[in-house]
CSV table of C-alpha atoms in Angstrom, one decimal:
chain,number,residue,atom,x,y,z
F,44,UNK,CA,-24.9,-9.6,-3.0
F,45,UNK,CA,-23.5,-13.1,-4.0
F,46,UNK,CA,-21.3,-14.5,-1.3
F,47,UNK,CA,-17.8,-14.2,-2.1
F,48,UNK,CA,-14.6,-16.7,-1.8
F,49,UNK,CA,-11.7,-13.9,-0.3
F,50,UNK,CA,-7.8,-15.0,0.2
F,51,UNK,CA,-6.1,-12.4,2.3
F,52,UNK,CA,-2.5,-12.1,2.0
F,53,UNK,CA,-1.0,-10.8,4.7
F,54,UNK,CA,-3.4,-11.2,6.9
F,55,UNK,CA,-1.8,-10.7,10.8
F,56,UNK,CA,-0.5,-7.1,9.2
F,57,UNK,CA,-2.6,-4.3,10.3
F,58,UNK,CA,-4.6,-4.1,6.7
F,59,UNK,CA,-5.6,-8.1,6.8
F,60,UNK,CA,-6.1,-7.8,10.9
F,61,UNK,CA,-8.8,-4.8,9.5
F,62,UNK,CA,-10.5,-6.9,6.7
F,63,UNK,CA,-11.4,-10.2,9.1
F,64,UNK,CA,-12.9,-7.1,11.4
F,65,UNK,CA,-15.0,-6.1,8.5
F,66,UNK,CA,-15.9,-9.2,6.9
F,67,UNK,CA,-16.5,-10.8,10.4
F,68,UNK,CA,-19.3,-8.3,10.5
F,69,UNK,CA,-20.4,-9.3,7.0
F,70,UNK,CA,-20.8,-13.3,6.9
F,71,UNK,CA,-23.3,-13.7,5.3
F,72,UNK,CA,-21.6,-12.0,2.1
F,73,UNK,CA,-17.9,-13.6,2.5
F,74,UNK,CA,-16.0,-16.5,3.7
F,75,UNK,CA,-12.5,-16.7,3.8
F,76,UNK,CA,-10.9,-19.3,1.5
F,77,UNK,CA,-7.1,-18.5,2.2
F,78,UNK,CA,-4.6,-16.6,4.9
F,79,UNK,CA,-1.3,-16.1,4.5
F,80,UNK,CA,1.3,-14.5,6.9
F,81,UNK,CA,4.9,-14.2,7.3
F,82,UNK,CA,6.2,-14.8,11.0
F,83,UNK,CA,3.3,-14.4,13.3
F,84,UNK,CA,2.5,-18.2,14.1
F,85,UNK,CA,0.0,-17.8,17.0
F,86,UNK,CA,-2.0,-14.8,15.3
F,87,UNK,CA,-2.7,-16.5,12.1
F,88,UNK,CA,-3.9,-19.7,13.8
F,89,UNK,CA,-6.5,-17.3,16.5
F,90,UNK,CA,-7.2,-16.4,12.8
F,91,UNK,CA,-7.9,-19.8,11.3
F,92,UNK,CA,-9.9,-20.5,14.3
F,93,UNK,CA,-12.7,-18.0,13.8
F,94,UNK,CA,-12.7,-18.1,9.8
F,95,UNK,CA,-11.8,-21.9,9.5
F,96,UNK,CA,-10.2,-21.1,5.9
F,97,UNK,CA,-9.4,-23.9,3.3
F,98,UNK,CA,-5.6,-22.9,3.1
F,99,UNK,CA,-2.5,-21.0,5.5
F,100,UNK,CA,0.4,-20.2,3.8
F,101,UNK,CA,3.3,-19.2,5.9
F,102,UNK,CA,6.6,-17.9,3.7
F,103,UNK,CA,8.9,-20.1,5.5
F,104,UNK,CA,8.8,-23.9,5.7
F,105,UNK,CA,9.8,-22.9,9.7
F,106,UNK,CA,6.8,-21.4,10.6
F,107,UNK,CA,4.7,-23.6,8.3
F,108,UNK,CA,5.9,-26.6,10.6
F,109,UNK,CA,4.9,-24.8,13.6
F,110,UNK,CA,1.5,-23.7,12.8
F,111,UNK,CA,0.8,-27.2,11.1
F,112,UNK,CA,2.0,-28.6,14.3
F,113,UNK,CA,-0.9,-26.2,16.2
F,114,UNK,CA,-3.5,-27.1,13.7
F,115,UNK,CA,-2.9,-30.7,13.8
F,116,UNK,CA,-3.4,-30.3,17.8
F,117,UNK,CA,-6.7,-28.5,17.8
F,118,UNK,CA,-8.2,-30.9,15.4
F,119,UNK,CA,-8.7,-27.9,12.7
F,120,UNK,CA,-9.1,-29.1,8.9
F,121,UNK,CA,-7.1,-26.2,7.2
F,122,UNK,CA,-4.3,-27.1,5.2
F,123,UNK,CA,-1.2,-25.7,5.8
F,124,UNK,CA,1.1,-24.2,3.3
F,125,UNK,CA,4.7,-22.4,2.8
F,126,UNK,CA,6.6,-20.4,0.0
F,127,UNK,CA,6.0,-17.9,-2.5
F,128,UNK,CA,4.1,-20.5,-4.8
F,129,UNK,CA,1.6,-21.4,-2.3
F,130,UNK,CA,1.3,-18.1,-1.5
F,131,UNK,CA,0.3,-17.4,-5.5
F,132,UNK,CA,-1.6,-20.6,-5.8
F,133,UNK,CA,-4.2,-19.4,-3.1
F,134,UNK,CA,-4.1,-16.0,-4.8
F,135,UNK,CA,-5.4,-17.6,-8.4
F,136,UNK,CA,-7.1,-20.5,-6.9
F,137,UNK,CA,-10.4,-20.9,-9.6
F,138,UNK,CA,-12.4,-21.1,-6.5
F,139,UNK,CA,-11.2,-17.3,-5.4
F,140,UNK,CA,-13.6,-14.1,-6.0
F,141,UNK,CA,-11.3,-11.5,-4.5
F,142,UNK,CA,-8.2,-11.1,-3.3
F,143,UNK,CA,-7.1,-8.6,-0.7
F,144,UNK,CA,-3.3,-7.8,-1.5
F,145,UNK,CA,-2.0,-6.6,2.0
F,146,UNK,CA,1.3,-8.3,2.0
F,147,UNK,CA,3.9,-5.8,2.6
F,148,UNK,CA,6.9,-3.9,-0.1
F,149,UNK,CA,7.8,-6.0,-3.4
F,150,UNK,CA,7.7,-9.6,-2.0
F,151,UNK,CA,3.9,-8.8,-2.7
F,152,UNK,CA,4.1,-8.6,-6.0
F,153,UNK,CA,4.2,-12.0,-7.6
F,154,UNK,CA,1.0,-13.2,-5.8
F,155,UNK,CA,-0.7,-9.9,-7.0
F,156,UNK,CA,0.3,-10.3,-10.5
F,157,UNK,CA,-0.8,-14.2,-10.2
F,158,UNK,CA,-4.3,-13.0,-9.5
F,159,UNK,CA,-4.2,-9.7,-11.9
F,160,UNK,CA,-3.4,-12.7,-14.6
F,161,UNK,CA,-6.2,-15.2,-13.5
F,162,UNK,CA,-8.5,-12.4,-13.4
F,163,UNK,CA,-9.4,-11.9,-9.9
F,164,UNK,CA,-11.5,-9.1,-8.2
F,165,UNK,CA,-7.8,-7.3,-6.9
F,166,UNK,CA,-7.8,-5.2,-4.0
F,167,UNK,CA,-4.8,-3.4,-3.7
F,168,UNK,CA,-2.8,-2.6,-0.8
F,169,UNK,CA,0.3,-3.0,-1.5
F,170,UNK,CA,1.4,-0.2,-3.4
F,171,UNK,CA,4.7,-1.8,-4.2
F,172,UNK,CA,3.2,-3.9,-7.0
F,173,UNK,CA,2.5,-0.8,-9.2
F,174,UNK,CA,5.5,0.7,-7.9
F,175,UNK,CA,7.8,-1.8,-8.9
F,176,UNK,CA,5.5,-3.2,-11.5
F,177,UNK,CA,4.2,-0.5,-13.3
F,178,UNK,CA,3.2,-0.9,-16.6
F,179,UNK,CA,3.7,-4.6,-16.9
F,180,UNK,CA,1.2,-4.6,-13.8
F,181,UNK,CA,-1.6,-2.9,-15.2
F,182,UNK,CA,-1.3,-4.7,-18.7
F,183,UNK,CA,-1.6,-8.4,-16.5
F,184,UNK,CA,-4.7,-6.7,-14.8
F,185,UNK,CA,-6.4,-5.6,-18.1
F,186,UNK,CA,-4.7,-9.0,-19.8
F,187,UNK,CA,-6.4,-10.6,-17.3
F,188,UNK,CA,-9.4,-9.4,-17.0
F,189,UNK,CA,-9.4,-8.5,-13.6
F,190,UNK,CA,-11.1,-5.6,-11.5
F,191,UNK,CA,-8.0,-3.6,-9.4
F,192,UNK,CA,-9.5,-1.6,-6.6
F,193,UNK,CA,-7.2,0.2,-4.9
F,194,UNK,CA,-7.3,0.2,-0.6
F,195,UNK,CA,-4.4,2.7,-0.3
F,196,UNK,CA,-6.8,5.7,1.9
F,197,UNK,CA,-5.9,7.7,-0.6
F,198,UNK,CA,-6.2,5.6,-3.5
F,199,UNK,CA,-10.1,4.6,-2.6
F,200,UNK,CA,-10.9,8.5,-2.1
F,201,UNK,CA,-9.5,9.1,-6.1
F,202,UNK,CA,-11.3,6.3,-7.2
F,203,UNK,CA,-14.4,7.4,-5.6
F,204,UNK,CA,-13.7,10.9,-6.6
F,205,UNK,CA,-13.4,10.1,-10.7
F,206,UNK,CA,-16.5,9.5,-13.0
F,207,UNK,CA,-17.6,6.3,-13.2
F,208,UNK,CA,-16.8,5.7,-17.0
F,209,UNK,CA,-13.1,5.4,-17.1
F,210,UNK,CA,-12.9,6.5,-20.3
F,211,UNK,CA,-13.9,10.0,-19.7
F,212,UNK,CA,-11.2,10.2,-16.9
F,213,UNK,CA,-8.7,11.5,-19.4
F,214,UNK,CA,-10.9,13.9,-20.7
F,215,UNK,CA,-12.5,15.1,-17.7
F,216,UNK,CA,-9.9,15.5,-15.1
F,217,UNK,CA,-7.3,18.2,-14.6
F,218,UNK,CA,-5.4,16.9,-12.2
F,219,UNK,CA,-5.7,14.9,-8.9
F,220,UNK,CA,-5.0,16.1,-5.1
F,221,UNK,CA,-3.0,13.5,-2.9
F,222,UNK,CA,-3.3,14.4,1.0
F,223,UNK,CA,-0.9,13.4,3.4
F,224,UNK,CA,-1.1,13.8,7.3
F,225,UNK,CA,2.5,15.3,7.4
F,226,UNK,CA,3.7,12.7,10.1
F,227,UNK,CA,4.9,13.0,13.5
F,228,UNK,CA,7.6,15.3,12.5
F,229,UNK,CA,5.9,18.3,10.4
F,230,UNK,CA,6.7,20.4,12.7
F,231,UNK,CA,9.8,19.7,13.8
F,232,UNK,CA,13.4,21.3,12.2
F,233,UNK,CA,14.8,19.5,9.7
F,234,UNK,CA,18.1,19.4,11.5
F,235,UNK,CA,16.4,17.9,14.9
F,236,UNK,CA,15.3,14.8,12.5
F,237,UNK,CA,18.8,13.1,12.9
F,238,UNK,CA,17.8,12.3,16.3
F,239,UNK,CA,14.6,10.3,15.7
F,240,UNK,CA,14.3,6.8,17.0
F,241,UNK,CA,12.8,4.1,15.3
F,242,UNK,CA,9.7,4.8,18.2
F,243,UNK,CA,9.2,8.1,17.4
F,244,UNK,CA,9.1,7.4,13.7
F,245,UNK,CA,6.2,4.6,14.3
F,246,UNK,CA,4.1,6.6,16.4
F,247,UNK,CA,2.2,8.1,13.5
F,248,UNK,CA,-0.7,10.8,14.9
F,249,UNK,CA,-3.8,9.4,13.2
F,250,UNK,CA,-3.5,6.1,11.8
F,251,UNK,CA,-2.5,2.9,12.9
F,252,UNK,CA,-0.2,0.6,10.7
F,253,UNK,CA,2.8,-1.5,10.6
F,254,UNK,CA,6.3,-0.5,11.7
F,255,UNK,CA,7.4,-0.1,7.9
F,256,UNK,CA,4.6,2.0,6.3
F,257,UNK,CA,4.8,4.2,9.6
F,258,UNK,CA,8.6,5.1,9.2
F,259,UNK,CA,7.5,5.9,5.2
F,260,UNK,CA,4.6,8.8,6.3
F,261,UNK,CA,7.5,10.1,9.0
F,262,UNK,CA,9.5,10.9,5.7
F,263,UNK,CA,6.9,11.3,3.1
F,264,UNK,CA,8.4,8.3,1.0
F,265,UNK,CA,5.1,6.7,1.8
F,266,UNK,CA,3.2,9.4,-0.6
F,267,UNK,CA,6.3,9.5,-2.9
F,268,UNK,CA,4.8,5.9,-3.3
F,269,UNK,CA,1.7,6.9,-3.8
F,270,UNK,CA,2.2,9.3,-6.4
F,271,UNK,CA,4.1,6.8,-8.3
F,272,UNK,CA,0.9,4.5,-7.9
F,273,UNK,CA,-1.5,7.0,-8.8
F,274,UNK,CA,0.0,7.8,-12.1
F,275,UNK,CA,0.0,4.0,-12.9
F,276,UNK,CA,-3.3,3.8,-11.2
F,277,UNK,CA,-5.5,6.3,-12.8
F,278,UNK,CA,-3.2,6.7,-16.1
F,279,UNK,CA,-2.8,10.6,-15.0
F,280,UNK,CA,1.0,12.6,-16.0
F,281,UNK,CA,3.5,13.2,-13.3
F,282,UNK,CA,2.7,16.7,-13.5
F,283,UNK,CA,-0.8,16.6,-13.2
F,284,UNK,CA,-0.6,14.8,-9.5
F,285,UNK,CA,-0.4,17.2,-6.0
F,286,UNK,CA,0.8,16.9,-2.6
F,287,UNK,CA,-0.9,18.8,0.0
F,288,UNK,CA,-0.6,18.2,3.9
F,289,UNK,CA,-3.5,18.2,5.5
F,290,UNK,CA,-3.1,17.0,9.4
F,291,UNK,CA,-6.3,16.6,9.9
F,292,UNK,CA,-6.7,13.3,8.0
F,293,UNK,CA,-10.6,13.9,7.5
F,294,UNK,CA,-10.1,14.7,3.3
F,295,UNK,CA,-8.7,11.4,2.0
F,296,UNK,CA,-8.2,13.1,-1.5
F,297,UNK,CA,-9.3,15.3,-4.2
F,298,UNK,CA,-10.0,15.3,-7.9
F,299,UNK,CA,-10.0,18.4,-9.9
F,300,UNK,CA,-11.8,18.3,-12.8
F,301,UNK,CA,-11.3,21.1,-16.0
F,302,UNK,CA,-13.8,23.2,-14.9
F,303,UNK,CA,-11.8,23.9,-11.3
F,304,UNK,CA,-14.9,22.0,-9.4
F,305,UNK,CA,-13.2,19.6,-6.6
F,306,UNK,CA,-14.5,16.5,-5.6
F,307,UNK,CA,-13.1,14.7,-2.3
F,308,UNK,CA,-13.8,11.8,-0.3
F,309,UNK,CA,-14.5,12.6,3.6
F,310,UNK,CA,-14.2,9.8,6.0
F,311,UNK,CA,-12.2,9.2,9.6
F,312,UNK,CA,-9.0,8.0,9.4
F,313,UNK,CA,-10.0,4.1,9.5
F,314,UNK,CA,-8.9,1.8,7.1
F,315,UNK,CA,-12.1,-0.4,7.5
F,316,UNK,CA,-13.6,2.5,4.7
F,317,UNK,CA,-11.8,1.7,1.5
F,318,UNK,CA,-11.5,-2.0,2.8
F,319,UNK,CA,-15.1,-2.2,3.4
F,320,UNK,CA,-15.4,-0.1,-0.1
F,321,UNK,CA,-13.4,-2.4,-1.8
F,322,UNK,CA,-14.3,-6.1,-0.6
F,323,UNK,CA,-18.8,-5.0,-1.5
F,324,UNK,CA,-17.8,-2.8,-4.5
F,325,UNK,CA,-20.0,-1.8,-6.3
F,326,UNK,CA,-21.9,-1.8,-3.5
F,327,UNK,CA,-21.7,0.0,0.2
F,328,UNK,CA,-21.6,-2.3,3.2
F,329,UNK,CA,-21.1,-1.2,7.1
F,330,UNK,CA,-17.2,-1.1,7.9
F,331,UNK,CA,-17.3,-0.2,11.9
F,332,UNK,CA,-15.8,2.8,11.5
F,333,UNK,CA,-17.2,6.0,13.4
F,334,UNK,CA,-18.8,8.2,11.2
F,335,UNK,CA,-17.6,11.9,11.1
F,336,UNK,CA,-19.6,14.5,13.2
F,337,UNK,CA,-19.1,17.7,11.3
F,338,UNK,CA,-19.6,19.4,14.3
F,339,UNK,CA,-17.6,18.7,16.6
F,340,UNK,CA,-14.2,18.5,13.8
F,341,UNK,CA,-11.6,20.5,14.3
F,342,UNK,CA,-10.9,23.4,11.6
F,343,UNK,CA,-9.5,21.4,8.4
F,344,UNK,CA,-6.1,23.4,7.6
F,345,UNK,CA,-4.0,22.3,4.2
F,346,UNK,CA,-0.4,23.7,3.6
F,347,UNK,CA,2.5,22.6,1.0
F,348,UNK,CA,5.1,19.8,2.4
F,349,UNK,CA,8.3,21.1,3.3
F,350,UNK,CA,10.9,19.4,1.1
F,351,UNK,CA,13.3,20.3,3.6
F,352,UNK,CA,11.8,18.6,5.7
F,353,UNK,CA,10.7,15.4,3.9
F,354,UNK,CA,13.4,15.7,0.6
F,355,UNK,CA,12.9,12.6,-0.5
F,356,UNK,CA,9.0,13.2,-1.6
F,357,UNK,CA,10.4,14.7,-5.2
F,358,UNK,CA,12.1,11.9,-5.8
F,359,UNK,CA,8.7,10.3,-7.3
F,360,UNK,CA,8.4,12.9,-9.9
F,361,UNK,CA,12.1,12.5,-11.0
F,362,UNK,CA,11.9,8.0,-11.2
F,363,UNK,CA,8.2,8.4,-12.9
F,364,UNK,CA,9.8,10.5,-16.0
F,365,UNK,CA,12.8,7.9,-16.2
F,366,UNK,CA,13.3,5.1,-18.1
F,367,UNK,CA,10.9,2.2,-17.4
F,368,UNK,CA,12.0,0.3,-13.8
F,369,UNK,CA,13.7,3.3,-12.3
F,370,UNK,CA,10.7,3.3,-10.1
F,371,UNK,CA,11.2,-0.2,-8.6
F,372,UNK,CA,15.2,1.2,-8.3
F,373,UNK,CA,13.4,3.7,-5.6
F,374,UNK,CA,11.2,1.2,-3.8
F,375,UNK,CA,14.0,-1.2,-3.5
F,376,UNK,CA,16.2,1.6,-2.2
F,377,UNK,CA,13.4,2.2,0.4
F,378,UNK,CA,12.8,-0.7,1.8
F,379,UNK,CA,16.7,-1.0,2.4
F,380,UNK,CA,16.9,2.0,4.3
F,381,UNK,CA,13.8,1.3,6.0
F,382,UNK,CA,15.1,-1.4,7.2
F,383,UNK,CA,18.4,0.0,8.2
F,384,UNK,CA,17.0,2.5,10.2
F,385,UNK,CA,14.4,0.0,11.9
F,386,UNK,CA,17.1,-2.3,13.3
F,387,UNK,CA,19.1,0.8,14.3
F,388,UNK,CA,22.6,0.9,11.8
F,389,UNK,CA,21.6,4.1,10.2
F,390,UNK,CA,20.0,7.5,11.3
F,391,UNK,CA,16.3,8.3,10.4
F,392,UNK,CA,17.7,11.0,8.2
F,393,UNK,CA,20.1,9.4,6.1
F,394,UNK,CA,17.0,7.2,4.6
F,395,UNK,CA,17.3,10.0,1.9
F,396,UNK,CA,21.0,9.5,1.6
F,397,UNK,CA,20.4,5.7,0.7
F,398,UNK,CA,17.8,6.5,-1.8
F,399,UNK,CA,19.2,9.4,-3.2
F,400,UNK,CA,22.0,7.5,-3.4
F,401,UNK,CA,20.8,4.4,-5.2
F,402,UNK,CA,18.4,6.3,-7.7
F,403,UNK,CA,21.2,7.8,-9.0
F,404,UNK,CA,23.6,5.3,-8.8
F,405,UNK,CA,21.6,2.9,-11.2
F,406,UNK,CA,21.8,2.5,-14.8
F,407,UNK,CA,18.9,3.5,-16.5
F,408,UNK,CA,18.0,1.3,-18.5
F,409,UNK,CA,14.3,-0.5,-20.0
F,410,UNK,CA,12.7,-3.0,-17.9
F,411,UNK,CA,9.8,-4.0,-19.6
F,412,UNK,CA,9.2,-7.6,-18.2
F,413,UNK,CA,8.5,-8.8,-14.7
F,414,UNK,CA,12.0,-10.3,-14.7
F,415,UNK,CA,13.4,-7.4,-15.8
F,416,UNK,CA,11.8,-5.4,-13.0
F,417,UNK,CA,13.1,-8.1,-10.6
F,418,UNK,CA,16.6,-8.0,-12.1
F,419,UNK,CA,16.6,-4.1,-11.4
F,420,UNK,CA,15.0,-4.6,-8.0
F,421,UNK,CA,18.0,-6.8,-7.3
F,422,UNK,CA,20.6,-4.9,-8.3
F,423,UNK,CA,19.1,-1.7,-6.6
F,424,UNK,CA,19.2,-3.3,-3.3
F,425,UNK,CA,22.0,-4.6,-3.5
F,426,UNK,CA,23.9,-1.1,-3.9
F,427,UNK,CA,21.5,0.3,-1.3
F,428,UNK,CA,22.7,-2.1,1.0
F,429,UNK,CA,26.5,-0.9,0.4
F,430,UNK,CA,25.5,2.8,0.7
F,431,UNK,CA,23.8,2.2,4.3
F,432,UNK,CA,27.0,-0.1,5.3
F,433,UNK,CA,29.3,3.0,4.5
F,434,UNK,CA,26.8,4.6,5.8
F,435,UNK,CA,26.9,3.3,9.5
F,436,UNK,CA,30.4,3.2,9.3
C-alpha cells in the first residue's frame, strides 16, 4: 500500500480523535498532512506533537493565535491556520490523498465539497454534507472525480454489504436495512421524555461520540439523517430504505437483495472499523477494535421504532420526496434545536416541535446550487431559532 498524505478535519471530535488511533498504528502507510479543530486549543497541539502535520487550522483567528502562540514555544514547524478557507485549502491541497470529513453538522460542508471537486479520496463523516447537499454533492464528487467512502457505522456496513460494481446496485438490490441502537430512552414512555437532561441524552449505551450526535440517536433524528444520506449515498428511493432497532449494536446494517437473501456487516460497536475500512480501502488494515466472540454475545433481538417515541424519525421520508433543499430545511432545524436543548432553553421533547415546526414552515421551493442550499439553510435556522425562543418562553 502506497503511503498516503491524510488532512483530518475535525480532528479533537471523537471521529478524528479515532482516526490518529488508527493511523498511529499504521505509519508506515499514512502521515498526516493537515488537522483542523474548532475550540480545543491544547488537544489539537498534543495532536500536532505526535503527528508533526504540515498545517492546523483553527475556525477562529482566536484560537489560531493561541495555538500559534504554543507552537512557536515548543519550537514545532507546523503552520498555523484559521477560517473556513484554510480549512478548504488543506482539504484540496494537490499534495492530499484522503481526506477524513469529521467536522461536525453543515459548517462541514464547504471543505467536503472542496475536496469532492479536487478529486480527493473522501471519507465521509459528516452526514450533513449529503444532507444538506444532496444532489449537488454527489454531482461535485462524480464531477470531481473523487472516491466518497462513507464512515457513518451504518453507512460502511451498506457499502460493504452492496456488490462491488455499482452499476448492478440498482438492479440487484430490493431494498436496504438501516439499524439503530434505539438510544438511552427506548424504553422509556414517551410522556417521561419531557424530563430528560442534556446528561441523560449524551449518555448513549454503546457508542461513544460527541454531545451533538449523542442527543440525535436519543431522538432518532440521527438515523432520520441517515436515511436521508443513504438515499443520496447509494441512489436507492425513499421507500426502499428501513429502520429497524436493534440494541445490540453488533449488525451495523443490511442489504436485501431481489431474491430476499440478506447481507449485513457484523462488527463491535467501534468506530475504528469503518475508519480503518475507509482510510486502506480497498484494502483491510488492523483498526484496534475487539473482535466479536460469537459466543459469549448476547441474543441479537430487532423490533420496529416507536414513532411515539422518537416522531421525528418520519420526517426523513416526508423532506426526501420534497422539493430539492427541503432536506437541508430539516438539518438546519436540527441543529437549532440541538442546540437549544444542549444549553438548557428548551425541553428534550420539543426538539420535534422545532423541526416539525420549521419543515413546515418553509417554502418549498428548488435549490439546485450550493448557494441555493445555503440560502435555504439560512433561512431555515433562522425561523427555527424564533420557534425555540417562543418556545422557552
Amino acid at each position: 500500500m502506497n503511503k498516503q498524505s491524510v488532512t483530518v478535519l475535525g480532528s479533537t471530535g471523537s471521529i478524528g480523535v479515532s482516526t490518529l488511533d488508527v493511523m498511529r498504528r499504521h505509519t508506515d502507510c499514512y502521515s498526516v498532512f493537515a488537522l483542523t479543530a474548532s475550540t480545543q486549543v491544547d488537544l489539537i497541539l498534543a495532536q500536532i506533537q505526535e503527528h508533526h502535520p504540515l498545517f492546523a487550522v483553527m475556525a477562529s483567528p482566536i484560537h489560531a493565535s493561541m495555538l500559534a502562540d504554543k507552537v512557536k514555544t515548543l519550537g514545532l514547524a507546523t503552520q498555523v491556520l484559521s477560517g473556513p478557507k484554510a480549512i478548504c485549502d488543506v482539504a484540496c491541497d494537490e499534495r492530499v490523498d484522503s481526506v477524513m470529513a469529521a467536522i461536525v453538522g453543515a459548517a462541514g460542508l464547504p471543505a467536503c465539497m472542496a475536496a469532492a471537486k479536487s478529486g480527493k479520496k473522501l471519507m465521509l463523516a459528516n452526514k450533513e454534507a449529503l444532507v444538506v447537499g444532496g444532489v449537488c454533492f454527489m454531482e461535485a464528487v462524480e464531477q470531481g472525480g473523487a472516491t466518497l467512502l462513507p464512515i457513518d457505522s451504518e453507512h460502511s456496513a451498506i457499502f460493504q454489504s452492496l456488490p462491488d460494481e455499482k452499476a448492478s446496485w440498482q438492479r440487484r438490490v430490493k431494498k436496504i436495512v438501516l439499524t439503530a441502537s434505539g438510544g438511552p430512552f427506548r424504553t422509556r414512555s414517551a410522556d417521561s421524555l419531557r424530563d430528560v437532561t442534556p446528561a441523560e441524552a449524551c449518555a448513549h449505551p454503546n457508542w461513544v461520540m460527541g454531545r451533538k450526535i449523542s442527543v440525535d440517536s436519543a431522538t432518532m433524528m440521527n438515523k432520520a439523517l441517515e436515511v436521508i444520506e443513504a438515499s443520496f449515498l447509494f441512489t436507492i428511493e425513499p421507500g426502499n430504505i428501513e429502520v429497524v432497532i436493534h440494541p445490540q449494536s453488533v449488525i451495523h446494517s443490511m442489504v436485501q437483495y431481489r431474491d430476499t437473501s440478506i447481507v449485513a456487516q457484523l462488527g463491535t460497536p467501534d468506530m475504528r472499523v469503518p475508519i480503518a475500512y475507509g482510510l486502506s480501502w480497498p484494502e483491510r488494515i488492523a483498526s484496534g477494535a475487539e473482535a466479536i466472540d460469537f459466543t459469549t454475545l448476547p441474543p441479537l433481538t430487532f423490533e420496529p421504532p416507536d414513532l411515539s417515541l422518537f416522531p421525528g424519525l418520519p420526517l426523513a421520508w416526508q423532506a426526501l420526496r420534497s422539493a430539492p433543499g427541503t432536506t437541508a430545511v430539516l438539518n438546519a432545524a436540527n441543529e437549532v434545536a440541538v442546540e437549544a436543548f444542549l444549553a438548557g432553553r428548551i425541553r428534550f421533547d420539543q426538539i420535534h416541535a422545532v423541526n416539525f415546526h420549521t419543515l413546515n414552515a418553509v417554502a418549498p421551493r428548488n435549490a439546485n446550487s450550493i448557494d441555493d442550499l445555503l440560502a435555504v439553510d439560512l433561512e431555515a435556522r433562522q425561523i427555527a431559532a424564533e420557534q425555540a425562543r417562543e418556545l422557552a418562553c
